[in-house]
PDB file of C-alpha atoms in Angstrom:
ATOM      1  CA  ALA A   9       4.584  38.404 -48.394  1.00 90.00           C
ATOM      2  CA  THR A  10       5.480  40.165 -45.139  1.00 92.00           C
ATOM      3  CA  ARG A  11       2.628  38.416 -43.324  1.00 93.00           C
ATOM      4  CA  CYS A  12       3.759  35.047 -44.675  1.00 93.00           C
ATOM      5  CA  VAL A  13       7.310  35.460 -43.420  1.00 92.00           C
ATOM      6  CA  ALA A  14       6.075  36.904 -40.118  1.00 94.00           C
ATOM      7  CA  ALA A  15       3.979  33.772 -39.584  1.00 95.00           C
ATOM      8  CA  LEU A  16       7.044  31.568 -39.932  1.00 94.00           C
ATOM      9  CA  ALA A  17       9.109  33.834 -37.672  1.00 94.00           C
ATOM     10  CA  ALA A  18       6.415  33.861 -34.975  1.00 94.00           C
ATOM     11  CA  GLY A  19       6.272  30.063 -35.018  1.00 94.00           C
ATOM     12  CA  ARG A  20      10.029  29.727 -34.758  1.00 92.00           C
ATOM     13  CA  GLN A  21      10.235  32.103 -31.791  1.00 91.00           C
ATOM     14  CA  GLY A  22       7.957  29.919 -29.716  1.00 89.00           C
ATOM     15  CA  HIS A  23       6.371  32.714 -27.692  1.00 88.00           C
ATOM     16  CA  PRO A  24       2.968  31.719 -26.225  1.00 82.00           C
ATOM     17  CA  HIS A  25       1.406  34.942 -27.544  1.00 88.00           C
ATOM     18  CA  ALA A  26       2.137  33.787 -31.090  1.00 92.00           C
ATOM     19  CA  GLY A  27      -0.542  31.090 -30.864  1.00 91.00           C
ATOM     20  CA  PRO A  28      -3.647  33.313 -31.031  1.00 92.00           C
ATOM     21  CA  ALA A  29      -2.183  35.440 -33.837  1.00 94.00           C
ATOM     22  CA  LEU A  30      -1.252  32.419 -35.941  1.00 94.00           C
ATOM     23  CA  THR A  31      -4.583  30.729 -35.276  1.00 93.00           C
ATOM     24  CA  TYR A  32      -6.411  33.878 -36.392  1.00 94.00           C
ATOM     25  CA  ALA A  33      -4.280  34.104 -39.561  1.00 95.00           C
ATOM     26  CA  TYR A  34      -4.898  30.424 -40.294  1.00 95.00           C
ATOM     27  CA  HIS A  35      -8.685  30.755 -40.010  1.00 93.00           C
ATOM     28  CA  LYS A  36      -9.229  34.338 -41.202  1.00 94.00           C
ATOM     29  CA  GLY A  37      -6.208  35.268 -43.291  1.00 92.00           C
ATOM     30  CA  SER A  38      -6.053  35.467 -47.068  1.00 93.00           C
ATOM     31  CA  LEU A  39      -5.677  32.324 -49.164  1.00 92.00           C
ATOM     32  CA  ARG A  40      -2.003  33.178 -49.584  1.00 94.00           C
ATOM     33  CA  VAL A  41      -1.336  33.635 -45.862  1.00 96.00           C
ATOM     34  CA  ARG A  42      -3.187  30.601 -44.496  1.00 95.00           C
ATOM     35  CA  PRO A  43      -0.632  27.951 -45.570  1.00 96.00           C
ATOM     36  CA  PHE A  44       2.174  29.944 -43.936  1.00 96.00           C
ATOM     37  CA  ALA A  45       0.129  30.405 -40.771  1.00 96.00           C
ATOM     38  CA  ALA A  46      -0.414  26.638 -40.685  1.00 96.00           C
ATOM     39  CA  ILE A  47       3.320  25.996 -40.949  1.00 96.00           C
ATOM     40  CA  GLY A  48       3.916  28.650 -38.297  1.00 95.00           C
ATOM     41  CA  LEU A  49       1.566  26.741 -35.978  1.00 94.00           C
ATOM     42  CA  GLY A  50       3.494  23.557 -36.738  1.00 94.00           C
ATOM     43  CA  LEU A  51       6.768  25.251 -35.837  1.00 94.00           C
ATOM     44  CA  LEU A  52       5.173  26.679 -32.691  1.00 93.00           C
ATOM     45  CA  ALA A  53       3.976  23.241 -31.599  1.00 90.00           C
ATOM     46  CA  GLY A  54       7.565  22.026 -31.702  1.00 85.00           C
ATOM     47  CA  HIS A  55       8.347  24.152 -28.655  1.00 86.00           C
ATOM     48  CA  GLU A  56       7.909  22.621 -25.220  1.00 74.00           C
ATOM     49  CA  GLY A  57       4.457  23.119 -23.732  1.00 74.00           C
ATOM     50  CA  LEU A  58       2.887  24.416 -26.938  1.00 73.00           C
ATOM     51  CA  GLY A  59       1.714  21.124 -28.454  1.00 72.00           C
ATOM     52  CA  HIS A  60      -1.926  22.276 -28.257  1.00 75.00           C
ATOM     53  CA  ALA A  61      -1.231  24.377 -31.349  1.00 74.00           C
ATOM     54  CA  THR A  62      -1.753  21.261 -33.479  1.00 85.00           C
ATOM     55  CA  GLU A  63      -5.452  20.828 -32.658  1.00 84.00           C
ATOM     56  CA  SER A  64      -6.695  23.043 -35.497  1.00 88.00           C
ATOM     57  CA  LEU A  65      -4.072  21.590 -37.842  1.00 92.00           C
ATOM     58  CA  LEU A  66      -5.311  18.045 -37.321  1.00 92.00           C
ATOM     59  CA  HIS A  67      -8.910  19.124 -37.894  1.00 91.00           C
ATOM     60  CA  GLY A  68      -7.959  20.996 -41.053  1.00 92.00           C
ATOM     61  CA  LEU A  69      -5.970  18.075 -42.435  1.00 93.00           C
ATOM     62  CA  ARG A  70      -9.060  15.889 -42.165  1.00 92.00           C
ATOM     63  CA  GLU A  71     -11.701  18.417 -43.260  1.00 92.00           C
ATOM     64  CA  ARG A  72     -10.152  20.987 -45.629  1.00 90.00           C
ATOM     65  CA  SER A  73     -10.453  20.478 -49.376  1.00 89.00           C
ATOM     66  CA  ASP A  74      -7.913  22.941 -50.830  1.00 90.00           C
ATOM     67  CA  PRO A  75      -4.893  20.814 -51.941  1.00 90.00           C
ATOM     68  CA  GLN A  76      -2.412  23.668 -51.434  1.00 92.00           C
ATOM     69  CA  LEU A  77      -3.545  24.313 -47.871  1.00 95.00           C
ATOM     70  CA  ARG A  78      -3.676  20.590 -47.088  1.00 95.00           C
ATOM     71  CA  ALA A  79      -0.105  20.229 -48.365  1.00 96.00           C
ATOM     72  CA  ALA A  80       0.972  22.977 -45.961  1.00 96.00           C
ATOM     73  CA  LEU A  81      -0.928  21.226 -43.166  1.00 97.00           C
ATOM     74  CA  CYS A  82       0.983  18.022 -43.921  1.00 97.00           C
ATOM     75  CA  VAL A  83       4.264  19.869 -43.498  1.00 96.00           C
ATOM     76  CA  ALA A  84       2.958  21.582 -40.362  1.00 96.00           C
ATOM     77  CA  VAL A  85       1.997  18.381 -38.531  1.00 95.00           C
ATOM     78  CA  GLY A  86       5.295  16.872 -39.636  1.00 95.00           C
ATOM     79  CA  LEU A  87       7.280  19.768 -38.171  1.00 94.00           C
ATOM     80  CA  ALA A  88       5.230  19.447 -34.988  1.00 93.00           C
ATOM     81  CA  ARG A  89       6.028  15.696 -34.910  1.00 93.00           C
ATOM     82  CA  GLU A  90       2.340  15.178 -34.277  1.00 93.00           C
ATOM     83  CA  ARG A  91       1.790  11.423 -34.044  1.00 93.00           C
ATOM     84  CA  GLY A  92      -1.959  11.891 -34.042  1.00 93.00           C
ATOM     85  CA  ALA A  93      -1.712  12.753 -37.740  1.00 94.00           C
ATOM     86  CA  ARG A  94      -0.086   9.470 -38.805  1.00 95.00           C
ATOM     87  CA  SER A  95      -3.252   7.646 -39.876  1.00 95.00           C
ATOM     88  CA  THR A  96      -4.602  10.613 -41.857  1.00 95.00           C
ATOM     89  CA  LEU A  97      -1.253  11.101 -43.595  1.00 96.00           C
ATOM     90  CA  ALA A  98      -1.076   7.395 -44.440  1.00 96.00           C
ATOM     91  CA  GLU A  99      -4.559   7.586 -45.963  1.00 95.00           C
ATOM     92  CA  ILE A 100      -3.468  10.515 -48.129  1.00 96.00           C
ATOM     93  CA  VAL A 101      -0.310   8.689 -49.218  1.00 95.00           C
ATOM     94  CA  ARG A 102      -2.295   5.604 -50.248  1.00 94.00           C
ATOM     95  CA  GLY A 103      -5.222   7.515 -51.766  1.00 93.00           C
ATOM     96  CA  ASP A 104      -5.962   9.211 -55.062  1.00 92.00           C
ATOM     97  CA  ASP A 105      -5.294  12.821 -54.068  1.00 92.00           C
ATOM     98  CA  PRO A 106      -3.071  14.945 -56.353  1.00 94.00           C
ATOM     99  CA  VAL A 107       0.518  13.721 -56.542  1.00 95.00           C
ATOM    100  CA  GLY A 108       1.873  16.883 -54.916  1.00 95.00           C
ATOM    101  CA  LEU A 109      -0.327  16.458 -51.863  1.00 95.00           C
ATOM    102  CA  ARG A 110       0.591  12.791 -51.507  1.00 96.00           C
ATOM    103  CA  ALA A 111       4.267  13.721 -51.748  1.00 96.00           C
ATOM    104  CA  HIS A 112       3.903  16.260 -48.929  1.00 97.00           C
ATOM    105  CA  ALA A 113       2.114  13.641 -46.812  1.00 97.00           C
ATOM    106  CA  ALA A 114       4.945  11.170 -47.404  1.00 96.00           C
ATOM    107  CA  LEU A 115       7.519  13.738 -46.311  1.00 96.00           C
ATOM    108  CA  ALA A 116       5.448  14.528 -43.215  1.00 96.00           C
ATOM    109  CA  LEU A 117       5.509  10.869 -42.173  1.00 96.00           C
ATOM    110  CA  GLY A 118       9.296  11.035 -42.331  1.00 95.00           C
ATOM    111  CA  LEU A 119       9.392  14.235 -40.287  1.00 95.00           C
ATOM    112  CA  ILE A 120       7.192  12.756 -37.543  1.00 95.00           C
ATOM    113  CA  GLY A 121       9.786  10.048 -37.101  1.00 92.00           C
ATOM    114  CA  ASP A 122       7.718   6.992 -36.169  1.00 92.00           C
ATOM    115  CA  ARG A 123       9.608   4.333 -38.123  1.00 92.00           C
ATOM    116  CA  GLU A 124       7.501   1.391 -36.955  1.00 93.00           C
ATOM    117  CA  HIS A 125       4.231   2.944 -38.121  1.00 93.00           C
ATOM    118  CA  SER A 126       5.324   4.903 -41.180  1.00 95.00           C
ATOM    119  CA  ALA A 127       8.165   2.975 -42.816  1.00 95.00           C
ATOM    120  CA  PRO A 128       5.966   0.104 -44.144  1.00 95.00           C
ATOM    121  CA  VAL A 129       3.576   2.613 -45.751  1.00 95.00           C
ATOM    122  CA  LEU A 130       6.434   4.508 -47.380  1.00 96.00           C
ATOM    123  CA  ARG A 131       8.252   1.372 -48.530  1.00 95.00           C
ATOM    124  CA  ALA A 132       5.091   0.129 -50.235  1.00 94.00           C
ATOM    125  CA  LEU A 133       4.660   3.472 -51.991  1.00 94.00           C
ATOM    126  CA  LEU A 134       8.274   3.539 -53.162  1.00 91.00           C
ATOM    127  CA  GLU A 135       7.890   0.019 -54.569  1.00 90.00           C
ATOM    128  CA  GLU A 136       4.795   0.797 -56.632  1.00 91.00           C
ATOM    129  CA  THR A 137       4.903   4.440 -57.714  1.00 91.00           C
ATOM    130  CA  ARG A 138       6.550   5.693 -60.882  1.00 89.00           C
ATOM    131  CA  GLU A 139       5.769   9.350 -60.175  1.00 92.00           C
ATOM    132  CA  PRO A 140       9.118  11.180 -59.836  1.00 89.00           C
ATOM    133  CA  GLU A 141       7.808  13.637 -57.228  1.00 92.00           C
ATOM    134  CA  LEU A 142       6.465  10.829 -55.065  1.00 92.00           C
ATOM    135  CA  GLN A 143       9.657   8.807 -55.476  1.00 91.00           C
ATOM    136  CA  ARG A 144      11.755  11.804 -54.466  1.00 90.00           C
ATOM    137  CA  GLU A 145       9.833  12.775 -51.336  1.00 93.00           C
ATOM    138  CA  THR A 146       9.288   9.170 -50.231  1.00 95.00           C
ATOM    139  CA  ALA A 147      13.012   8.460 -50.544  1.00 92.00           C
ATOM    140  CA  LEU A 148      13.739  11.544 -48.444  1.00 91.00           C
ATOM    141  CA  ALA A 149      11.202  10.454 -45.820  1.00 94.00           C
ATOM    142  CA  LEU A 150      12.692   6.961 -45.568  1.00 93.00           C
ATOM    143  CA  GLY A 151      16.112   8.551 -45.172  1.00 90.00           C
ATOM    144  CA  LEU A 152      14.818  10.691 -42.312  1.00 90.00           C
ATOM    145  CA  LEU A 153      13.417   7.535 -40.687  1.00 93.00           C
ATOM    146  CA  GLY A 154      16.704   5.681 -41.138  1.00 90.00           C
ATOM    147  CA  ASP A 155      14.826   2.691 -42.556  1.00 91.00           C
ATOM    148  CA  ARG A 156      17.368   0.071 -43.620  1.00 91.00           C
ATOM    149  CA  GLU A 157      14.687  -2.211 -45.039  1.00 92.00           C
ATOM    150  CA  ALA A 158      14.166   0.297 -47.857  1.00 92.00           C
ATOM    151  CA  LEU A 159      17.776   0.067 -49.008  1.00 92.00           C
ATOM    152  CA  ARG A 160      17.147  -2.403 -51.828  1.00 91.00           C
ATOM    153  CA  VAL A 161      14.701  -0.048 -53.553  1.00 91.00           C
ATOM    154  CA  LEU A 162      16.767   3.044 -52.746  1.00 92.00           C
ATOM    155  CA  ASP A 163      19.927   1.461 -54.147  1.00 92.00           C
ATOM    156  CA  ASP A 164      18.033   0.634 -57.345  1.00 91.00           C
ATOM    157  CA  LEU A 165      16.860   4.257 -57.634  1.00 91.00           C
ATOM    158  CA  VAL A 166      20.433   5.488 -57.173  1.00 91.00           C
ATOM    159  CA  ARG A 167      21.470   3.359 -60.148  1.00 89.00           C
ATOM    160  CA  HIS A 168      18.347   3.622 -62.337  1.00 87.00           C
ATOM    161  CA  GLY A 169      16.227   6.451 -60.928  1.00 82.00           C
ATOM    162  CA  GLY A 170      15.192   7.888 -64.259  1.00 80.00           C
ATOM    163  CA  SER A 171      15.811  11.522 -63.286  1.00 85.00           C
ATOM    164  CA  ALA A 172      18.597  13.369 -61.525  1.00 87.00           C
ATOM    165  CA  TYR A 173      16.304  14.447 -58.687  1.00 86.00           C
ATOM    166  CA  VAL A 174      14.995  10.934 -58.042  1.00 89.00           C
ATOM    167  CA  GLN A 175      18.505   9.473 -58.141  1.00 91.00           C
ATOM    168  CA  GLY A 176      19.809  12.283 -55.980  1.00 89.00           C
ATOM    169  CA  SER A 177      17.084  12.022 -53.361  1.00 90.00           C
ATOM    170  CA  ALA A 178      17.691   8.283 -53.110  1.00 91.00           C
ATOM    171  CA  ALA A 179      21.428   8.939 -52.755  1.00 91.00           C
ATOM    172  CA  VAL A 180      20.851  11.389 -49.914  1.00 89.00           C
ATOM    173  CA  ALA A 181      18.458   8.925 -48.247  1.00 90.00           C
ATOM    174  CA  VAL A 182      21.058   6.167 -48.415  1.00 91.00           C
ATOM    175  CA  GLY A 183      23.588   8.538 -46.878  1.00 89.00           C
ATOM    176  CA  ARG A 184      21.244   9.447 -44.037  1.00 86.00           C
ATOM    177  CA  ILE A 185      20.562   5.787 -43.309  1.00 89.00           C
ATOM    178  CA  GLY A 186      24.313   5.202 -43.124  1.00 84.00           C
ATOM    179  CA  ALA A 187      24.372   2.137 -45.354  1.00 78.00           C
ATOM    180  CA  ARG A 188      27.991   1.317 -46.003  1.00 82.00           C
ATOM    181  CA  GLU A 189      26.943  -1.563 -48.247  1.00 85.00           C
ATOM    182  CA  SER A 190      25.495   1.079 -50.587  1.00 87.00           C
ATOM    183  CA  VAL A 191      28.784   2.918 -51.071  1.00 92.00           C
ATOM    184  CA  ASP A 192      29.494   1.317 -54.451  1.00 91.00           C
ATOM    185  CA  GLY A 193      26.289   2.667 -55.968  1.00 92.00           C
ATOM    186  CA  LEU A 194      27.002   6.190 -54.696  1.00 93.00           C
ATOM    187  CA  VAL A 195      30.596   6.120 -55.917  1.00 94.00           C
ATOM    188  CA  SER A 196      29.475   4.790 -59.296  1.00 93.00           C
ATOM    189  CA  LEU A 197      26.925   7.601 -59.725  1.00 93.00           C
ATOM    190  CA  LEU A 198      29.430  10.227 -58.594  1.00 94.00           C
ATOM    191  CA  GLY A 199      32.042   9.089 -61.103  1.00 94.00           C
ATOM    192  CA  ASP A 200      29.757   8.531 -64.101  1.00 93.00           C
ATOM    193  CA  THR A 201      30.253  11.545 -66.368  1.00 93.00           C
ATOM    194  CA  ARG A 202      27.291  10.445 -68.496  1.00 91.00           C
ATOM    195  CA  GLU A 203      24.893  11.198 -65.624  1.00 90.00           C
ATOM    196  CA  PRO A 204      23.454  14.700 -64.995  1.00 90.00           C
ATOM    197  CA  THR A 205      25.594  16.929 -62.810  1.00 91.00           C
ATOM    198  CA  MET A 206      22.819  17.397 -60.239  1.00 89.00           C
ATOM    199  CA  GLY A 207      22.499  13.671 -59.589  1.00 90.00           C
ATOM    200  CA  ARG A 208      26.263  13.280 -59.263  1.00 92.00           C
ATOM    201  CA  ALA A 209      26.436  16.223 -56.856  1.00 91.00           C
ATOM    202  CA  MET A 210      23.755  14.670 -54.640  1.00 91.00           C
ATOM    203  CA  ALA A 211      25.667  11.371 -54.693  1.00 93.00           C
ATOM    204  CA  ALA A 212      28.582  13.314 -53.211  1.00 92.00           C
ATOM    205  CA  VAL A 213      26.226  14.684 -50.548  1.00 89.00           C
ATOM    206  CA  GLY A 214      25.038  11.155 -49.800  1.00 90.00           C
ATOM    207  CA  LEU A 215      28.614   9.977 -49.323  1.00 91.00           C
ATOM    208  CA  GLY A 216      29.302  12.936 -47.060  1.00 88.00           C
ATOM    209  CA  LEU A 217      26.262  12.195 -44.901  1.00 86.00           C
ATOM    210  CA  LEU A 218      27.249   8.539 -44.704  1.00 87.00           C
ATOM    211  CA  LEU A 219      30.691   9.490 -43.394  1.00 86.00           C
ATOM    212  CA  ASP A 220      29.496  12.338 -41.142  1.00 80.00           C
ATOM    213  CA  ARG A 221      27.102  10.888 -38.586  1.00 67.00           C
ATOM    214  CA  SER A 222      26.179  14.362 -37.345  1.00 68.00           C
ATOM    215  CA  GLU A 223      23.943  14.409 -40.473  1.00 58.00           C
ATOM    216  CA  GLY A 224      25.675  17.450 -41.849  1.00 58.00           C
ATOM    217  CA  ARG A 225      25.024  19.722 -38.885  1.00 60.00           C
ATOM    218  CA  GLY A 226      28.736  20.453 -38.702  1.00 65.00           C
ATOM    219  CA  MET A 227      28.486  22.197 -42.075  1.00 64.00           C
ATOM    220  CA  ALA A 228      26.558  25.041 -40.455  1.00 63.00           C
ATOM    221  CA  ARG A 229      29.778  26.064 -38.683  1.00 67.00           C
ATOM    222  CA  ILE A 230      31.189  27.109 -42.034  1.00 64.00           C
ATOM    223  CA  ALA A 231      29.019  30.239 -41.990  1.00 63.00           C
ATOM    224  CA  ALA A 232      28.926  30.876 -38.238  1.00 63.00           C
ATOM    225  CA  ASP A 233      31.420  33.769 -38.307  1.00 64.00           C
ATOM    226  CA  LEU A 234      30.904  35.099 -41.820  1.00 65.00           C
ATOM    227  CA  GLU A 235      29.448  38.475 -42.616  1.00 68.00           C
ATOM    228  CA  TRP A 236      26.528  38.318 -45.041  1.00 60.00           C
ATOM    229  CA  TRP A 237      28.581  39.781 -47.881  1.00 61.00           C
ATOM    230  CA  LEU A 238      31.023  36.853 -47.630  1.00 65.00           C
ATOM    231  CA  PHE A 239      28.312  34.335 -48.492  1.00 69.00           C
ATOM    232  CA  THR A 240      29.791  33.239 -51.786  1.00 75.00           C
ATOM    233  CA  PRO A 241      27.955  30.856 -54.143  1.00 77.00           C
ATOM    234  CA  THR A 242      30.070  28.015 -52.750  1.00 75.00           C
ATOM    235  CA  VAL A 243      29.134  28.788 -49.130  1.00 71.00           C
ATOM    236  CA  LEU A 244      25.463  29.059 -50.070  1.00 71.00           C
ATOM    237  CA  GLU A 245      25.629  25.701 -51.851  1.00 72.00           C
ATOM    238  CA  VAL A 246      27.153  24.028 -48.777  1.00 69.00           C
ATOM    239  CA  LEU A 247      24.499  25.520 -46.508  1.00 67.00           C
ATOM    240  CA  SER A 248      21.685  24.403 -48.817  1.00 69.00           C
ATOM    241  CA  ILE A 249      22.726  20.742 -48.476  1.00 64.00           C
ATOM    242  CA  HIS A 250      21.396  20.396 -44.932  1.00 53.00           C
TER     243      HIS A 250
END
């Protein structure tokens, strides 16, 4: 567990010396450590001048067979905003891999941020899939891309998503896109006491994101000057929204 967290910390720090250590852990570490080392490399590649850290990630995404490791690699290339991974991720999304892996690939396409390339793939998936996990992560990805063309399907999921997490993810996506024409659906979900509390809470988050065009970054200021022992359940809930 310590090695796993250290891998993430090393990637976040962005020190050039972290690259060899993370690469070694990715190739030679235990099965538990390798996914974290991959994500650490993705975080490292996000720092200026360290984009070469994605080379082994791209190779692994194409050649590895372990679904858990490949899911981590999807997240890693997404965090690195590695555009060279777009085609491979799209193939995973459209393929017959396990649902969890396809969901991670969909999220990664949203993290990379190439709306022109990725939004059509994600819209098609959202139209056809009935898998809640895929619906949830695809909605989130389209929200990250700010894809207004997906609003019709997202609005329908807000109203008839089938599960609180699908409805909620669609609500947050609508909020991120900033679709004022979708306010009625969010308000309706928020005020419907027959709906699960989780879905209604995420509708409130969606409305907040729609109104706050900083995408919720201002909420981090709530905890900026608090000691750790003042992190009440309410503060933790606010911080978890972003």
